[in-house]
Amino acid sequence: MSTIAQGTIRKMNIRQSAVGQITATDGTVITVPAETALQKGLGPKSFDLYNECNQVTPKNSSEVVTDKVPVIEIDHDGEVITGFIVADNYYEMWINNQLVSVDNTPYTPFNSAIVKFKVKRPYTISFLIVDWDEHLGLGMEEFPKPVTPTTTQWYPGDGGLIAKFSDGTMTDSSWKAQTFFIGPLHDPKEVVEKGNIHDTPNLGGRTHPFSRKPTCEFKCYAVHYPIPKNWQSSRFNDTNWPRAWEFTDQEIGVNNLQAYTRFPELFQDARWIWTQNLVLDNVVIARKTVK
């Protein structure tokens, strides 16, 4: 198992979004769970659709007002597009290599965001999404919280992203999605390479409750892949990346996710997406070129 170094901690309600470093078996030092725009102090920070920390809690879609959402300009003669985003847990969103929104609540409580940007077609949307973990670099957390007699310290969390935009663009299986952090694993060989696909086909199902529960705890492994340079750019070649997988509300587990369930109209027809394994894949890049 890699050794975790103390990182910076941003205190949040319920869970801390810790950042640290691990040393891999080949000596590589890796920032975990990921290097993010938030960690680097980059912006703009997300504009809240729903966020308990900031007391933004509209009851339904009719109470949502977008007039004050700042417009991020990519093209001065472009179309102004409004989008609604929910990520489990952290997201940062780029348009044509320009950062347009950084999740202001990287772990929990779950929040949702509104974004506006001005752009011409074709344009490329790129998301970095992180399923944050408490056991850094291993992909596990304490669950459920608040703590109960059934709470385990070594629970493999799951991820997810859903977004819909006013020009008709929405998350679905037409997007490309690649994973860069897979865990927890009993053995790194449990990751099966199939071309550009990093798969874990022999570890039960791809969602809870079917995915295998780890028994290795602090002796678990994880496989980390280097994030490619210029992944945010419209010129980045994702042709050989696997397609995104779609997941249902039930598979994601949205029953207590009011940041999403209060606004069904805003996300109508959009799909939750991730890579092949909703549980074991922890850092994902998702991309879509809108033509």
mmCIF file of C-alpha atoms in Angstrom:
data_model
loop_
_atom_site.group_PDB
_atom_site.id
_atom_site.type_symbol
_atom_site.label_atom_id
_atom_site.label_comp_id
_atom_site.label_asym_id
_atom_site.label_seq_id
_atom_site.Cartn_x
_atom_site.Cartn_y
_atom_site.Cartn_z
ATOM 1 C CA MET A 1 0.000 0.000 0.000
ATOM 2 C CA SER A 2 1.179 3.537 -0.686
ATOM 3 C CA THR A 3 2.091 5.885 2.143
ATOM 4 C CA ILE A 4 -0.128 8.932 2.618
ATOM 5 C CA ALA A 5 1.340 12.308 3.489
ATOM 6 C CA GLN A 6 -0.670 14.972 5.272
ATOM 7 C CA GLY A 7 -2.199 17.354 2.753
ATOM 8 C CA THR A 8 -4.233 20.510 2.856
ATOM 9 C CA ILE A 9 -7.702 20.183 4.338
ATOM 10 C CA ARG A 10 -10.720 22.315 3.497
ATOM 11 C CA LYS A 11 -13.290 21.940 6.255
ATOM 12 C CA MET A 12 -16.800 21.280 5.011
ATOM 13 C CA ASN A 13 -20.082 20.329 6.611
ATOM 14 C CA ILE A 14 -20.088 16.546 7.248
ATOM 15 C CA ARG A 15 -16.930 15.590 5.314
ATOM 16 C CA GLN A 16 -13.476 17.085 4.843
ATOM 17 C CA SER A 17 -12.092 17.286 1.312
ATOM 18 C CA ALA A 18 -8.532 16.320 2.186
ATOM 19 C CA VAL A 19 -5.737 16.423 -0.371
ATOM 20 C CA GLY A 20 -2.504 14.515 0.113
ATOM 21 C CA GLN A 21 0.268 12.636 -1.613
ATOM 22 C CA ILE A 22 1.054 8.967 -1.962
ATOM 23 C CA THR A 23 4.159 7.214 -3.198
ATOM 24 C CA ALA A 24 3.374 4.485 -5.706
ATOM 25 C CA THR A 25 5.195 1.161 -5.927
ATOM 26 C CA ASP A 26 7.316 2.537 -8.795
ATOM 27 C CA GLY A 27 8.339 5.582 -6.742
ATOM 28 C CA THR A 28 6.018 8.036 -8.452
ATOM 29 C CA VAL A 29 4.563 10.666 -6.108
ATOM 30 C CA ILE A 30 0.871 11.191 -6.825
ATOM 31 C CA THR A 31 -1.483 13.891 -5.560
ATOM 32 C CA VAL A 32 -4.689 12.263 -4.330
ATOM 33 C CA PRO A 33 -7.484 12.075 -4.925
ATOM 34 C CA ALA A 34 -6.474 14.333 -7.857
ATOM 35 C CA GLU A 35 -4.816 17.595 -8.810
ATOM 36 C CA THR A 36 -7.688 20.028 -9.190
ATOM 37 C CA ALA A 37 -8.347 23.634 -10.106
ATOM 38 C CA LEU A 38 -9.833 24.058 -6.625
ATOM 39 C CA GLN A 39 -6.601 22.951 -4.978
ATOM 40 C CA LYS A 40 -4.653 25.390 -7.183
ATOM 41 C CA GLY A 41 -6.950 28.275 -6.283
ATOM 42 C CA LEU A 42 -8.260 28.666 -9.812
ATOM 43 C CA GLY A 43 -11.763 29.837 -10.653
ATOM 44 C CA PRO A 44 -14.418 30.892 -11.287
ATOM 45 C CA LYS A 45 -16.158 29.099 -8.434
ATOM 46 C CA SER A 46 -19.525 27.520 -9.149
ATOM 47 C CA PHE A 47 -22.755 29.511 -8.847
ATOM 48 C CA ASP A 48 -25.181 27.666 -6.590
ATOM 49 C CA LEU A 49 -28.348 26.030 -7.831
ATOM 50 C CA TYR A 50 -28.657 24.275 -4.457
ATOM 51 C CA ASN A 51 -26.155 24.399 -1.614
ATOM 52 C CA GLU A 52 -26.998 23.920 2.050
ATOM 53 C CA CYS A 53 -23.632 25.383 3.098
ATOM 54 C CA ASN A 54 -24.514 28.689 1.435
ATOM 55 C CA GLN A 55 -28.212 28.620 2.397
ATOM 56 C CA VAL A 56 -29.282 28.375 -1.244
ATOM 57 C CA THR A 57 -32.178 25.902 -1.095
ATOM 58 C CA PRO A 58 -34.961 26.646 -3.620
ATOM 59 C CA LYS A 59 -37.930 24.333 -3.180
ATOM 60 C CA ASN A 60 -38.385 23.595 -6.875
ATOM 61 C CA SER A 61 -37.476 24.712 -10.393
ATOM 62 C CA SER A 62 -39.934 27.616 -10.341
ATOM 63 C CA GLU A 63 -37.895 29.273 -7.576
ATOM 64 C CA VAL A 64 -34.621 29.070 -9.512
ATOM 65 C CA VAL A 65 -33.406 32.427 -10.849
ATOM 66 C CA THR A 66 -30.508 32.548 -13.320
ATOM 67 C CA ASP A 67 -30.334 36.312 -13.965
ATOM 68 C CA LYS A 68 -27.372 36.854 -11.641
ATOM 69 C CA VAL A 69 -25.265 33.973 -12.960
ATOM 70 C CA PRO A 70 -22.115 35.493 -14.531
ATOM 71 C CA VAL A 71 -21.510 34.758 -18.216
ATOM 72 C CA ILE A 72 -18.063 33.364 -18.994
ATOM 73 C CA GLU A 73 -17.073 34.569 -22.467
ATOM 74 C CA ILE A 74 -15.243 32.164 -24.742
ATOM 75 C CA ASP A 75 -16.340 33.793 -28.030
ATOM 76 C CA HIS A 76 -17.545 37.413 -28.025
ATOM 77 C CA ASP A 77 -19.942 36.669 -30.897
ATOM 78 C CA GLY A 78 -21.138 33.356 -29.498
ATOM 79 C CA GLU A 79 -24.418 32.100 -28.056
ATOM 80 C CA VAL A 80 -25.095 32.433 -24.329
ATOM 81 C CA ILE A 81 -25.734 28.936 -22.971
ATOM 82 C CA THR A 82 -27.066 28.105 -19.504
ATOM 83 C CA GLY A 83 -26.297 24.784 -17.848
ATOM 84 C CA PHE A 84 -27.273 22.895 -14.701
ATOM 85 C CA ILE A 85 -24.800 20.477 -13.096
ATOM 86 C CA VAL A 86 -24.760 17.851 -10.338
ATOM 87 C CA ALA A 87 -21.578 15.909 -9.605
ATOM 88 C CA ASP A 88 -20.743 13.238 -7.043
ATOM 89 C CA ASN A 89 -18.564 14.635 -5.654
ATOM 90 C CA TYR A 90 -16.364 17.319 -7.277
ATOM 91 C CA TYR A 91 -16.341 18.730 -10.781
ATOM 92 C CA GLU A 92 -14.488 21.316 -12.770
ATOM 93 C CA MET A 93 -15.776 22.298 -16.199
ATOM 94 C CA TRP A 94 -13.806 23.611 -19.150
ATOM 95 C CA ILE A 95 -14.962 24.952 -22.524
ATOM 96 C CA ASN A 96 -12.332 24.963 -25.292
ATOM 97 C CA ASN A 97 -9.492 24.965 -22.750
ATOM 98 C CA GLN A 98 -11.043 27.784 -20.699
ATOM 99 C CA LEU A 99 -12.083 27.093 -17.113
ATOM 100 C CA VAL A 100 -15.714 28.122 -16.632
ATOM 101 C CA SER A 101 -16.825 26.534 -13.327
ATOM 102 C CA VAL A 102 -15.109 24.997 -10.274
ATOM 103 C CA ASP A 103 -17.235 23.150 -7.728
ATOM 104 C CA ASN A 104 -17.279 25.213 -4.527
ATOM 105 C CA THR A 105 -18.250 22.211 -2.349
ATOM 106 C CA PRO A 106 -15.927 19.374 -3.359
ATOM 107 C CA TYR A 107 -17.156 16.580 -1.067
ATOM 108 C CA THR A 108 -20.415 16.802 0.887
ATOM 109 C CA PRO A 109 -23.106 17.930 1.453
ATOM 110 C CA PHE A 110 -24.200 17.339 -2.126
ATOM 111 C CA ASN A 111 -24.724 20.518 -4.089
ATOM 112 C CA SER A 112 -25.689 21.557 -7.618
ATOM 113 C CA ALA A 113 -24.627 24.440 -9.815
ATOM 114 C CA ILE A 114 -25.664 26.801 -12.602
ATOM 115 C CA VAL A 115 -23.244 27.909 -15.298
ATOM 116 C CA LYS A 116 -23.459 30.380 -18.172
ATOM 117 C CA PHE A 117 -20.982 30.721 -21.004
ATOM 118 C CA LYS A 118 -20.853 32.421 -24.412
ATOM 119 C CA VAL A 119 -19.453 30.299 -27.209
ATOM 120 C CA LYS A 120 -19.700 29.444 -30.908
ATOM 121 C CA ARG A 121 -20.113 25.952 -32.303
ATOM 122 C CA PRO A 122 -18.300 23.682 -32.531
ATOM 123 C CA TYR A 123 -17.130 23.715 -28.928
ATOM 124 C CA THR A 124 -15.787 21.092 -26.537
ATOM 125 C CA ILE A 125 -16.971 20.540 -22.965
ATOM 126 C CA SER A 126 -14.490 18.815 -20.659
ATOM 127 C CA PHE A 127 -15.240 17.754 -17.094
ATOM 128 C CA LEU A 128 -12.822 16.502 -14.467
ATOM 129 C CA ILE A 129 -14.942 14.652 -11.902
ATOM 130 C CA VAL A 130 -13.660 13.288 -8.584
ATOM 131 C CA ASP A 131 -15.380 10.827 -6.272
ATOM 132 C CA TRP A 132 -13.594 12.150 -3.179
ATOM 133 C CA ASP A 133 -12.260 9.670 -0.624
ATOM 134 C CA GLU A 134 -11.376 9.777 3.070
ATOM 135 C CA HIS A 135 -8.712 7.069 2.841
ATOM 136 C CA LEU A 136 -6.641 9.045 0.370
ATOM 137 C CA GLY A 137 -5.542 7.237 -2.741
ATOM 138 C CA LEU A 138 -7.568 4.098 -2.000
ATOM 139 C CA GLY A 139 -11.110 5.156 -2.922
ATOM 140 C CA MET A 140 -12.807 4.452 0.423
ATOM 141 C CA GLU A 141 -14.734 6.467 2.993
ATOM 142 C CA GLU A 142 -16.704 6.192 6.219
ATOM 143 C CA PHE A 143 -20.328 5.340 5.409
ATOM 144 C CA PRO A 144 -23.075 5.997 6.251
ATOM 145 C CA LYS A 145 -22.936 9.355 7.995
ATOM 146 C CA PRO A 146 -24.017 10.519 10.531
ATOM 147 C CA VAL A 147 -22.365 7.549 12.213
ATOM 148 C CA THR A 148 -24.651 4.642 13.133
ATOM 149 C CA PRO A 149 -23.983 1.098 14.408
ATOM 150 C CA THR A 150 -23.886 -0.036 10.758
ATOM 151 C CA THR A 151 -21.266 2.525 9.690
ATOM 152 C CA THR A 152 -18.110 1.080 8.161
ATOM 153 C CA GLN A 153 -14.756 2.859 7.945
ATOM 154 C CA TRP A 154 -13.899 1.172 4.657
ATOM 155 C CA TYR A 155 -16.742 1.785 2.229
ATOM 156 C CA PRO A 156 -16.075 2.200 -1.506
ATOM 157 C CA GLY A 157 -18.073 5.265 -2.537
ATOM 158 C CA ASP A 158 -19.512 5.881 -5.973
ATOM 159 C CA GLY A 159 -19.503 8.769 -8.440
ATOM 160 C CA GLY A 160 -21.714 10.314 -11.090
ATOM 161 C CA LEU A 161 -22.274 13.377 -13.267
ATOM 162 C CA ILE A 162 -25.438 14.802 -14.784
ATOM 163 C CA ALA A 163 -25.682 18.069 -16.713
ATOM 164 C CA LYS A 164 -28.085 19.740 -19.108
ATOM 165 C CA PHE A 165 -27.583 22.864 -21.201
ATOM 166 C CA SER A 166 -29.982 25.284 -22.863
ATOM 167 C CA ASP A 167 -28.710 24.502 -26.382
ATOM 168 C CA GLY A 168 -29.939 20.914 -26.014
ATOM 169 C CA THR A 169 -26.608 19.408 -24.984
ATOM 170 C CA MET A 170 -26.878 16.929 -22.114
ATOM 171 C CA THR A 171 -24.917 14.124 -20.537
ATOM 172 C CA ASP A 172 -25.521 10.707 -22.102
ATOM 173 C CA SER A 173 -23.622 7.832 -23.692
ATOM 174 C CA SER A 174 -22.572 10.007 -26.650
ATOM 175 C CA TRP A 175 -19.907 11.518 -24.370
ATOM 176 C CA LYS A 176 -16.406 10.081 -23.991
ATOM 177 C CA ALA A 177 -15.249 9.139 -20.493
ATOM 178 C CA GLN A 178 -11.966 7.760 -19.180
ATOM 179 C CA THR A 179 -10.952 6.722 -15.663
ATOM 180 C CA PHE A 180 -7.600 7.580 -14.058
ATOM 181 C CA PHE A 181 -7.901 6.209 -10.493
ATOM 182 C CA ILE A 182 -9.315 2.739 -9.790
ATOM 183 C CA GLY A 183 -9.709 1.348 -6.287
ATOM 184 C CA PRO A 184 -9.995 -0.231 -3.795
ATOM 185 C CA LEU A 185 -8.356 -3.374 -5.160
ATOM 186 C CA HIS A 186 -6.987 -6.487 -3.495
ATOM 187 C CA ASP A 187 -4.405 -6.678 -6.282
ATOM 188 C CA PRO A 188 -3.480 -4.242 -9.090
ATOM 189 C CA LYS A 189 -3.853 -7.129 -11.542
ATOM 190 C CA GLU A 190 -7.618 -6.934 -10.994
ATOM 191 C CA VAL A 191 -7.582 -4.084 -13.527
ATOM 192 C CA VAL A 192 -7.887 -5.560 -17.017
ATOM 193 C CA GLU A 193 -6.507 -3.498 -19.901
ATOM 194 C CA LYS A 194 -8.519 -3.721 -23.118
ATOM 195 C CA GLY A 195 -6.901 -1.237 -25.456
ATOM 196 C CA ASN A 196 -7.740 2.171 -23.975
ATOM 197 C CA ILE A 197 -10.307 0.714 -21.575
ATOM 198 C CA HIS A 198 -9.289 0.236 -17.933
ATOM 199 C CA ASP A 199 -11.801 -2.337 -16.731
ATOM 200 C CA THR A 200 -12.542 -4.374 -13.604
ATOM 201 C CA PRO A 201 -14.901 -7.013 -15.012
ATOM 202 C CA ASN A 202 -14.307 -9.686 -12.369
ATOM 203 C CA LEU A 203 -15.185 -7.745 -9.212
ATOM 204 C CA GLY A 204 -18.935 -8.200 -9.125
ATOM 205 C CA GLY A 205 -21.290 -5.606 -10.547
ATOM 206 C CA ARG A 206 -20.585 -2.055 -11.658
ATOM 207 C CA THR A 207 -22.873 -0.417 -9.078
ATOM 208 C CA HIS A 208 -23.882 -0.841 -5.455
ATOM 209 C CA PRO A 209 -24.909 -3.279 -4.009
ATOM 210 C CA PHE A 210 -23.398 -5.650 -6.562
ATOM 211 C CA SER A 211 -19.815 -4.379 -6.633
ATOM 212 C CA ARG A 212 -17.459 -6.402 -4.445
ATOM 213 C CA LYS A 213 -16.886 -5.006 -0.969
ATOM 214 C CA PRO A 214 -13.170 -4.887 -0.128
ATOM 215 C CA THR A 215 -11.774 -6.822 2.815
ATOM 216 C CA CYS A 216 -8.211 -5.525 2.469
ATOM 217 C CA GLU A 217 -8.885 -2.199 4.295
ATOM 218 C CA PHE A 218 -5.584 -0.328 4.802
ATOM 219 C CA LYS A 219 -3.784 -3.010 2.787
ATOM 220 C CA CYS A 220 -5.810 -2.267 -0.341
ATOM 221 C CA TYR A 221 -4.281 -1.154 -3.604
ATOM 222 C CA ALA A 222 -5.367 1.345 -6.224
ATOM 223 C CA VAL A 223 -4.242 1.891 -9.796
ATOM 224 C CA HIS A 224 -3.506 5.492 -10.803
ATOM 225 C CA TYR A 225 -3.004 6.605 -14.410
ATOM 226 C CA PRO A 226 -1.310 9.899 -15.363
ATOM 227 C CA ILE A 227 -3.726 12.625 -16.441
ATOM 228 C CA PRO A 228 -2.905 13.518 -20.071
ATOM 229 C CA LYS A 229 -1.711 16.998 -20.912
ATOM 230 C CA ASN A 230 -4.189 19.354 -22.574
ATOM 231 C CA TRP A 231 -7.188 17.149 -21.745
ATOM 232 C CA GLN A 232 -9.219 20.381 -21.499
ATOM 233 C CA SER A 233 -8.449 21.430 -25.074
ATOM 234 C CA SER A 234 -10.749 21.085 -28.080
ATOM 235 C CA ARG A 235 -7.670 19.795 -29.924
ATOM 236 C CA PHE A 236 -7.157 16.889 -27.529
ATOM 237 C CA ASN A 237 -7.741 13.597 -29.332
ATOM 238 C CA ASP A 238 -10.225 11.459 -27.397
ATOM 239 C CA THR A 239 -11.173 9.352 -30.414
ATOM 240 C CA ASN A 240 -10.010 6.117 -28.818
ATOM 241 C CA TRP A 241 -11.496 6.790 -25.396
ATOM 242 C CA PRO A 242 -14.423 4.601 -24.346
ATOM 243 C CA ARG A 243 -17.929 5.971 -24.425
ATOM 244 C CA ALA A 244 -19.547 7.130 -21.217
ATOM 245 C CA TRP A 245 -21.802 4.676 -19.425
ATOM 246 C CA GLU A 246 -25.306 5.750 -18.468
ATOM 247 C CA PHE A 247 -26.723 5.054 -15.004
ATOM 248 C CA THR A 248 -30.222 5.382 -13.585
ATOM 249 C CA ASP A 249 -31.329 7.477 -10.618
ATOM 250 C CA GLN A 250 -31.690 4.240 -8.664
ATOM 251 C CA GLU A 251 -28.149 3.097 -9.483
ATOM 252 C CA ILE A 252 -26.744 6.482 -8.480
ATOM 253 C CA GLY A 253 -28.875 6.563 -5.313
ATOM 254 C CA VAL A 254 -30.528 9.985 -5.460
ATOM 255 C CA ASN A 255 -33.234 9.506 -2.819
ATOM 256 C CA ASN A 256 -31.625 12.001 -0.431
ATOM 257 C CA LEU A 257 -29.999 14.157 -3.101
ATOM 258 C CA GLN A 258 -32.230 17.230 -2.929
ATOM 259 C CA ALA A 259 -29.736 19.213 -4.991
ATOM 260 C CA TYR A 260 -31.022 17.077 -7.869
ATOM 261 C CA THR A 261 -34.461 15.729 -6.989
ATOM 262 C CA ARG A 262 -36.018 19.158 -6.407
ATOM 263 C CA PHE A 263 -35.393 20.138 -10.040
ATOM 264 C CA PRO A 264 -36.520 17.351 -12.397
ATOM 265 C CA GLU A 265 -37.475 19.839 -15.117
ATOM 266 C CA LEU A 266 -33.948 21.256 -15.260
ATOM 267 C CA PHE A 267 -32.402 17.842 -15.908
ATOM 268 C CA GLN A 268 -35.150 16.328 -18.053
ATOM 269 C CA ASP A 269 -33.837 13.700 -20.515
ATOM 270 C CA ALA A 270 -30.231 14.067 -19.301
ATOM 271 C CA ARG A 271 -28.526 10.901 -18.042
ATOM 272 C CA TRP A 272 -26.169 10.224 -15.187
ATOM 273 C CA ILE A 273 -22.821 9.235 -16.675
ATOM 274 C CA TRP A 274 -19.530 7.752 -15.486
ATOM 275 C CA THR A 275 -17.002 5.220 -16.689
ATOM 276 C CA GLN A 276 -17.505 1.443 -16.589
ATOM 277 C CA ASN A 277 -17.526 1.045 -12.825
ATOM 278 C CA LEU A 278 -19.506 3.553 -10.788
ATOM 279 C CA VAL A 279 -17.947 2.284 -7.544
ATOM 280 C CA LEU A 280 -14.280 1.584 -8.277
ATOM 281 C CA ASP A 281 -13.536 4.360 -10.792
ATOM 282 C CA ASN A 282 -12.779 7.455 -8.723
ATOM 283 C CA VAL A 283 -11.279 10.103 -11.023
ATOM 284 C CA VAL A 284 -12.893 10.526 -14.427
ATOM 285 C CA ILE A 285 -12.579 12.905 -17.358
ATOM 286 C CA ALA A 286 -15.706 13.247 -19.512
ATOM 287 C CA ARG A 287 -15.737 15.109 -22.835
ATOM 288 C CA LYS A 288 -18.198 16.087 -25.546
ATOM 289 C CA THR A 289 -17.720 18.091 -28.750
ATOM 290 C CA VAL A 290 -20.891 19.985 -29.619
ATOM 291 C CA LYS A 291 -21.215 20.575 -33.359
#
